[in-house]
């Protein structure tokens, strides 16, 4: 266990200029005292680990030291070949690059691990889009992906309703959600805050750094920002790049914004009675988080002995609720609003006419 931890510590220090004891302790899941002991052990073993003292100090490797302890175990090698979604790589224009990288890694593996790509591919295949939904790849996705890889500031035009808006963006990351591509981007500080949805740009109130989310298929143009000198003249064909915030965490950012968006569109409420089967099916018919919350807050069975429960459910709109709740069939009864109950009653009459005795 300790040997594996020491190797991981060396690899961490090899991949970064310097790391504090707290950072190493967090990565290695040990105490800072253990980090100090491990650094001492590495130094005694001939690994040139150096500790800088002071507020800005930390641990680093001296003299460009590189370890050769980079062999992959079978599980690590197989996991490596699951690290991308083939369709997503193809849509971003990275299929050839990823294929070349896999070939190079395969060639570097030990003979006993050469079958890792095949064994992984035959056991796991990642297919991101939803069923019965073919979403064409956005034409500008490769250009956006290039900007993300290169930390390249861009000028983008995108559709917002019936109009087009132009913004200067610093592309931080791409997210593929249910077959739809989203760009997470920082807006330069001169831009004012602007509220929106993941389709139009989303901003956290009071945020010092303004980050927004855009649907890539709504972009109509993406051009790199050219570097200019102090008098405003173009400086050759130079591309302007931005300095990435090292604290930005793309998965955490996306999780937070996705949750905010899901809550923001649930602006209406309906009151329904659910059978036991309806309670089990509800999270599959409506927003799962909203369904779980509504069921958790229910007062319990209605008392008629049949196990039905009354819940208040947040929904996007009455029309959306009608479509979603129809999927539950006779396992749900709409109580309010009255207009929605009337629509279900009319629908029930039509069904009775269709399926009743002829």
Short mmCIF file of C-alpha atoms in Angstrom, two decimals:
data_model
loop_
_atom_site.label_atom_id
_atom_site.label_comp_id
_atom_site.label_asym_id
_atom_site.label_seq_id
_atom_site.Cartn_x
_atom_site.Cartn_y
_atom_site.Cartn_z
CA UNK A 1 0.00 0.00 0.00
CA UNK A 2 2.74 2.46 0.94
CA UNK A 3 4.82 1.59 -2.14
CA UNK A 4 1.84 2.40 -4.40
CA UNK A 5 1.31 5.67 -2.52
CA UNK A 6 4.97 6.67 -2.92
CA UNK A 7 4.82 5.97 -6.65
CA UNK A 8 1.65 8.05 -6.95
CA UNK A 9 3.32 10.89 -5.02
CA UNK A 10 6.28 10.90 -7.43
CA UNK A 11 3.96 10.88 -10.45
CA UNK A 12 1.93 13.77 -9.00
CA UNK A 13 5.05 15.85 -8.45
CA UNK A 14 6.29 14.91 -11.91
CA UNK A 15 3.11 16.24 -13.50
CA UNK A 16 3.06 19.59 -11.65
CA UNK A 17 5.71 22.21 -10.88
CA UNK A 18 4.97 22.14 -7.15
CA UNK A 19 2.35 20.87 -4.70
CA UNK A 20 1.69 21.85 -1.10
CA UNK A 21 1.50 19.26 1.67
CA UNK A 22 -2.25 19.90 1.89
CA UNK A 23 -2.71 19.26 -1.84
CA UNK A 24 -0.69 16.05 -1.68
CA UNK A 25 -2.57 14.90 1.41
CA UNK A 26 -5.88 15.44 -0.38
CA UNK A 27 -4.76 13.60 -3.51
CA UNK A 28 -3.22 10.70 -1.58
CA UNK A 29 -6.00 10.62 1.05
CA UNK A 30 -3.54 10.74 3.96
CA UNK A 31 -2.53 13.28 6.61
CA UNK A 32 0.02 16.03 6.00
CA UNK A 33 2.27 14.33 8.54
CA UNK A 34 2.22 11.19 6.40
CA UNK A 35 3.12 13.31 3.35
CA UNK A 36 6.16 14.64 5.24
CA UNK A 37 7.26 11.11 6.15
CA UNK A 38 6.74 9.87 2.59
CA UNK A 39 8.77 12.76 1.16
CA UNK A 40 11.59 11.91 3.55
CA UNK A 41 11.43 8.24 2.51
CA UNK A 42 11.61 9.18 -1.18
CA UNK A 43 14.58 11.45 -0.55
CA UNK A 44 16.41 8.68 1.30
CA UNK A 45 15.70 6.34 -1.64
CA UNK A 46 17.39 8.74 -4.07
CA UNK A 47 14.34 10.54 -5.47
CA UNK A 48 15.20 14.28 -5.38
CA UNK A 49 12.14 15.61 -3.57
CA UNK A 50 12.73 19.13 -2.30
CA UNK A 51 10.55 21.02 0.20
CA UNK A 52 10.22 24.80 -0.09
CA UNK A 53 9.34 26.48 3.20
CA UNK A 54 7.01 29.42 3.75
CA UNK A 55 3.46 30.40 2.79
CA UNK A 56 4.05 29.76 -0.92
CA UNK A 57 6.18 26.69 -0.37
CA UNK A 58 5.55 23.10 -1.28
CA UNK A 59 7.14 19.93 -2.58
CA UNK A 60 8.78 19.61 -5.98
CA UNK A 61 11.18 17.40 -7.92
CA UNK A 62 14.62 18.84 -8.52
CA UNK A 63 16.50 18.92 -11.80
CA UNK A 64 13.78 17.72 -14.16
CA UNK A 65 13.70 14.30 -12.53
CA UNK A 66 11.56 11.77 -14.43
CA UNK A 67 10.56 8.40 -13.07
CA UNK A 68 10.26 5.25 -15.13
CA UNK A 69 7.67 3.78 -12.80
CA UNK A 70 4.87 4.41 -15.28
CA UNK A 71 3.88 0.85 -16.15
CA UNK A 72 0.14 0.19 -16.36
CA UNK A 73 -1.68 -2.58 -14.55
CA UNK A 74 -4.27 -4.54 -16.56
CA UNK A 75 -7.21 -2.71 -15.02
CA UNK A 76 -5.59 0.66 -15.68
CA UNK A 77 -4.82 -0.26 -19.29
CA UNK A 78 -8.38 -1.44 -19.95
CA UNK A 79 -9.87 1.64 -18.31
CA UNK A 80 -7.70 3.85 -20.52
CA UNK A 81 -9.47 2.54 -23.61
CA UNK A 82 -12.85 3.42 -22.10
CA UNK A 83 -11.92 7.05 -21.52
CA UNK A 84 -13.72 8.42 -24.56
CA UNK A 85 -17.03 8.05 -26.35
CA UNK A 86 -16.23 7.15 -29.99
CA UNK A 87 -19.13 9.13 -31.45
CA UNK A 88 -18.25 12.20 -29.38
CA UNK A 89 -14.61 12.07 -30.48
CA UNK A 90 -15.72 11.79 -34.09
CA UNK A 91 -18.07 14.79 -33.78
CA UNK A 92 -15.31 16.93 -32.26
CA UNK A 93 -12.93 16.02 -35.08
CA UNK A 94 -10.63 14.10 -32.71
CA UNK A 95 -11.20 10.54 -33.94
CA UNK A 96 -7.90 10.29 -35.83
CA UNK A 97 -5.94 11.86 -32.96
CA UNK A 98 -7.50 9.52 -30.41
CA UNK A 99 -6.89 6.51 -32.64
CA UNK A 100 -3.21 7.42 -33.03
CA UNK A 101 -2.88 7.88 -29.27
CA UNK A 102 -4.45 4.48 -28.59
CA UNK A 103 -2.07 2.84 -31.06
CA UNK A 104 0.94 4.44 -29.38
CA UNK A 105 -0.25 3.37 -25.95
CA UNK A 106 -0.92 -0.15 -27.21
CA UNK A 107 2.59 -0.36 -28.65
CA UNK A 108 4.07 0.72 -25.31
CA UNK A 109 2.17 -1.85 -23.24
CA UNK A 110 3.76 -4.99 -21.94
CA UNK A 111 3.07 -8.06 -24.15
CA UNK A 112 0.78 -9.48 -21.46
CA UNK A 113 -1.43 -6.37 -21.72
CA UNK A 114 -1.60 -6.01 -25.51
CA UNK A 115 -5.12 -7.42 -25.57
CA UNK A 116 -6.43 -4.69 -23.23
CA UNK A 117 -8.02 -2.58 -26.03
CA UNK A 118 -9.94 -5.59 -27.37
CA UNK A 119 -11.08 -6.91 -24.00
CA UNK A 120 -12.35 -3.47 -22.95
CA UNK A 121 -14.11 -2.77 -26.27
CA UNK A 122 -15.88 -6.13 -26.22
CA UNK A 123 -17.22 -5.55 -22.71
CA UNK A 124 -18.21 -1.87 -22.66
CA UNK A 125 -19.57 0.46 -25.34
CA UNK A 126 -20.67 4.01 -24.49
CA UNK A 127 -23.59 5.36 -26.53
CA UNK A 128 -24.52 8.81 -25.23
CA UNK A 129 -27.69 9.92 -27.10
CA UNK A 130 -31.18 8.98 -25.96
CA UNK A 131 -33.22 6.29 -27.69
CA UNK A 132 -35.34 7.28 -30.69
CA UNK A 133 -33.53 10.56 -31.01
CA UNK A 134 -31.00 11.33 -33.70
CA UNK A 135 -29.28 14.62 -32.96
CA UNK A 136 -27.01 15.78 -35.78
CA UNK A 137 -23.57 16.96 -34.72
CA UNK A 138 -23.31 20.79 -34.77
CA UNK A 139 -21.32 21.96 -37.75
CA UNK A 140 -19.20 24.31 -35.64
CA UNK A 141 -18.39 21.71 -32.97
CA UNK A 142 -14.83 20.99 -34.28
CA UNK A 143 -14.01 24.73 -34.26
CA UNK A 144 -15.34 25.07 -30.70
CA UNK A 145 -13.39 21.98 -29.60
CA UNK A 146 -10.18 23.43 -31.09
CA UNK A 147 -10.73 26.63 -29.12
CA UNK A 148 -11.29 24.66 -25.91
CA UNK A 149 -8.10 22.62 -26.40
CA UNK A 150 -6.02 25.68 -27.26
CA UNK A 151 -7.44 28.11 -24.63
CA UNK A 152 -8.30 30.32 -27.58
CA UNK A 153 -10.52 33.37 -27.10
CA UNK A 154 -13.26 33.49 -29.75
CA UNK A 155 -15.95 35.76 -31.08
CA UNK A 156 -19.15 33.76 -31.40
CA UNK A 157 -22.53 34.50 -32.90
CA UNK A 158 -25.48 32.45 -31.66
CA UNK A 159 -29.23 32.34 -32.03
CA UNK A 160 -31.33 33.63 -29.17
CA UNK A 161 -34.96 33.29 -30.09
CA UNK A 162 -35.51 35.13 -33.36
CA UNK A 163 -32.33 37.21 -33.10
CA UNK A 164 -28.59 36.65 -33.28
CA UNK A 165 -26.21 37.86 -30.57
CA UNK A 166 -22.45 38.27 -30.74
CA UNK A 167 -20.22 37.62 -27.73
CA UNK A 168 -16.53 37.31 -27.01
CA UNK A 169 -16.02 34.05 -25.11
CA UNK A 170 -13.28 32.12 -23.38
CA UNK A 171 -14.22 28.46 -24.04
CA UNK A 172 -13.53 26.36 -20.94
CA UNK A 173 -15.11 23.01 -21.68
CA UNK A 174 -17.57 20.95 -23.70
CA UNK A 175 -20.30 18.76 -22.22
CA UNK A 176 -22.31 16.12 -24.08
CA UNK A 177 -25.72 15.75 -22.40
CA UNK A 178 -28.26 13.31 -23.85
CA UNK A 179 -26.84 13.78 -27.36
CA UNK A 180 -26.74 17.59 -27.15
CA UNK A 181 -23.45 19.49 -26.97
CA UNK A 182 -23.03 22.43 -24.57
CA UNK A 183 -20.14 24.89 -24.25
CA UNK A 184 -19.16 26.15 -20.79
CA UNK A 185 -17.44 29.49 -21.33
CA UNK A 186 -16.19 32.44 -19.35
CA UNK A 187 -17.24 35.89 -20.52
CA UNK A 188 -14.55 38.59 -20.32
CA UNK A 189 -15.10 40.98 -17.43
CA UNK A 190 -16.18 43.88 -19.61
CA UNK A 191 -19.38 42.01 -20.43
CA UNK A 192 -22.27 42.65 -18.08
CA UNK A 193 -24.08 39.83 -16.29
CA UNK A 194 -26.93 38.27 -18.16
CA UNK A 195 -29.37 35.69 -16.87
CA UNK A 196 -30.44 32.78 -19.06
CA UNK A 197 -30.91 29.07 -19.50
CA UNK A 198 -28.38 26.45 -20.62
CA UNK A 199 -29.57 27.14 -24.14
CA UNK A 200 -28.99 30.87 -23.91
CA UNK A 201 -26.25 31.34 -21.35
CA UNK A 202 -26.43 30.97 -17.57
CA UNK A 203 -24.86 33.22 -14.97
CA UNK A 204 -24.48 32.85 -11.24
CA UNK A 205 -25.65 35.97 -9.41
CA UNK A 206 -22.85 37.87 -7.70
CA UNK A 207 -20.16 35.71 -9.28
CA UNK A 208 -16.75 37.32 -9.65
CA UNK A 209 -16.07 35.15 -12.69
CA UNK A 210 -18.93 35.18 -15.20
CA UNK A 211 -19.46 31.72 -16.66
CA UNK A 212 -22.25 30.77 -19.03
CA UNK A 213 -23.52 27.70 -20.80
CA UNK A 214 -24.41 27.69 -24.51
CA UNK A 215 -25.92 25.07 -26.80
CA UNK A 216 -23.34 24.54 -29.54
CA UNK A 217 -26.01 23.89 -32.18
CA UNK A 218 -27.18 27.50 -31.74
CA UNK A 219 -23.84 28.97 -32.79
CA UNK A 220 -23.87 30.42 -36.30
CA UNK A 221 -20.23 31.59 -36.36
CA UNK A 222 -17.10 31.04 -34.27
CA UNK A 223 -13.94 33.00 -35.06
CA UNK A 224 -10.69 33.29 -33.10
CA UNK A 225 -9.92 36.69 -31.63
CA UNK A 226 -6.79 38.11 -33.24
CA UNK A 227 -4.09 39.57 -31.01
CA UNK A 228 -3.67 43.35 -31.37
CA UNK A 229 -0.94 45.75 -30.30
CA UNK A 230 -1.37 48.88 -28.18
CA UNK A 231 -2.53 51.00 -31.10
CA UNK A 232 -5.09 48.45 -32.24
CA UNK A 233 -3.33 47.17 -35.33
CA UNK A 234 -3.38 43.46 -36.08
CA UNK A 235 -0.22 41.77 -34.90
CA UNK A 236 0.26 39.44 -37.85
CA UNK A 237 -1.93 36.35 -37.68
CA UNK A 238 -1.52 35.93 -33.91
CA UNK A 239 -4.33 34.26 -31.99
CA UNK A 240 -5.36 35.70 -28.64
CA UNK A 241 -5.41 33.18 -25.82
CA UNK A 242 -6.77 33.43 -22.30
CA UNK A 243 -5.36 32.31 -18.98
CA UNK A 244 -7.46 29.49 -17.59
CA UNK A 245 -8.63 29.72 -13.98
CA UNK A 246 -6.89 26.77 -12.24
CA UNK A 247 -9.75 26.54 -9.73
CA UNK A 248 -12.40 25.92 -12.39
CA UNK A 249 -13.89 22.43 -12.06
CA UNK A 250 -15.89 21.50 -15.18
CA UNK A 251 -17.80 18.48 -13.75
CA UNK A 252 -18.76 20.39 -10.59
CA UNK A 253 -19.73 23.48 -12.59
CA UNK A 254 -21.92 21.44 -14.93
CA UNK A 255 -23.60 19.56 -12.09
CA UNK A 256 -24.49 22.82 -10.34
CA UNK A 257 -25.79 24.55 -13.49
CA UNK A 258 -27.75 21.51 -14.64
CA UNK A 259 -29.49 21.34 -11.26
CA UNK A 260 -30.23 25.09 -11.37
CA UNK A 261 -31.67 24.76 -14.86
CA UNK A 262 -33.85 21.79 -13.92
CA UNK A 263 -35.29 23.74 -10.99
CA UNK A 264 -35.75 26.94 -13.00
CA UNK A 265 -38.09 25.40 -15.58
CA UNK A 266 -40.41 23.81 -13.00
CA UNK A 267 -42.60 26.90 -12.60
CA UNK A 268 -46.03 25.30 -12.12
CA UNK A 269 -47.54 22.78 -9.70
CA UNK A 270 -50.09 20.00 -10.00
CA UNK A 271 -51.74 17.93 -7.28
CA UNK A 272 -52.18 14.24 -8.09
CA UNK A 273 -53.10 10.96 -6.44
CA UNK A 274 -50.82 8.05 -7.20
CA UNK A 275 -51.29 4.33 -6.83
CA UNK A 276 -48.37 2.26 -5.50
CA UNK A 277 -47.47 1.43 -9.10
CA UNK A 278 -47.81 5.12 -10.03
CA UNK A 279 -45.40 6.08 -7.25
CA UNK A 280 -42.83 3.64 -8.62
CA UNK A 281 -43.26 4.92 -12.18
CA UNK A 282 -43.40 8.66 -11.40
CA UNK A 283 -39.60 9.28 -11.48
CA UNK A 284 -39.51 7.75 -14.98
CA UNK A 285 -42.29 10.02 -16.28
CA UNK A 286 -41.30 13.44 -14.85
CA UNK A 287 -38.15 15.10 -13.56
CA UNK A 288 -36.64 12.41 -11.25
CA UNK A 289 -35.41 14.84 -8.58
CA UNK A 290 -38.77 16.63 -8.47
CA UNK A 291 -40.60 13.30 -8.25
CA UNK A 292 -38.44 12.02 -5.40
CA UNK A 293 -38.85 15.28 -3.48
CA UNK A 294 -42.63 15.29 -3.97
CA UNK A 295 -42.94 11.67 -2.81
CA UNK A 296 -40.71 12.32 0.21
CA UNK A 297 -42.86 15.27 1.26
CA UNK A 298 -46.15 13.38 0.87
CA UNK A 299 -48.08 13.05 4.12
CA UNK A 300 -48.58 9.30 3.66
CA UNK A 301 -51.35 7.07 2.37
CA UNK A 302 -54.74 8.73 1.89
CA UNK A 303 -56.39 6.41 4.40
CA UNK A 304 -58.76 4.59 2.08
CA UNK A 305 -56.78 1.38 2.38
CA UNK A 306 -55.74 1.09 -1.26
CA UNK A 307 -52.28 2.60 -0.83
CA UNK A 308 -52.88 5.70 -2.96
CA UNK A 309 -50.93 8.86 -1.99
CA UNK A 310 -51.61 12.52 -2.76
CA UNK A 311 -48.58 14.59 -3.79
CA UNK A 312 -47.89 18.13 -4.97
CA UNK A 313 -45.59 17.94 -7.98
CA UNK A 314 -43.62 20.81 -9.60
CA UNK A 315 -43.90 20.75 -13.40
CA UNK A 316 -42.77 22.84 -16.34
CA UNK A 317 -46.29 23.70 -17.52
CA UNK A 318 -49.79 22.28 -17.61
CA UNK A 319 -49.30 21.08 -21.18
CA UNK A 320 -46.03 19.32 -20.33
CA UNK A 321 -47.64 17.78 -17.24
CA UNK A 322 -50.49 16.43 -19.35
CA UNK A 323 -48.04 14.72 -21.70
CA UNK A 324 -45.88 13.33 -18.90
CA UNK A 325 -48.66 12.13 -16.59
CA UNK A 326 -50.57 10.50 -19.44
CA UNK A 327 -47.80 7.91 -19.49
CA UNK A 328 -48.95 6.72 -16.03
CA UNK A 329 -52.41 5.81 -17.34
CA UNK A 330 -54.85 4.71 -14.63
CA UNK A 331 -52.15 4.85 -11.94
CA UNK A 332 -52.59 8.62 -11.52
CA UNK A 333 -55.55 10.89 -10.82
CA UNK A 334 -55.17 14.64 -11.34
CA UNK A 335 -56.83 16.69 -8.59
CA UNK A 336 -55.63 20.21 -9.43
CA UNK A 337 -55.56 22.50 -11.25
CA UNK A 338 -59.15 22.06 -12.36
CA UNK A 339 -58.31 22.85 -15.98
CA UNK A 340 -55.83 19.96 -16.14
CA UNK A 341 -58.29 17.59 -14.46
CA UNK A 342 -60.89 18.54 -17.08
CA UNK A 343 -58.42 17.77 -19.86
CA UNK A 344 -57.75 14.33 -18.39
CA UNK A 345 -61.48 13.74 -17.99
CA UNK A 346 -62.06 14.61 -21.66
CA UNK A 347 -59.18 12.36 -22.63
CA UNK A 348 -60.68 9.51 -20.57
CA UNK A 349 -64.03 9.90 -22.34
CA UNK A 350 -62.33 9.69 -25.73
CA UNK A 351 -60.43 6.57 -24.63
CA UNK A 352 -63.63 4.98 -23.39
CA UNK A 353 -65.27 5.61 -26.75
CA UNK A 354 -62.30 4.09 -28.56
CA UNK A 355 -62.00 0.99 -26.40
CA UNK A 356 -65.56 0.52 -25.16
CA UNK A 357 -68.04 -1.97 -26.59
CA UNK A 358 -68.75 -1.45 -30.26
#
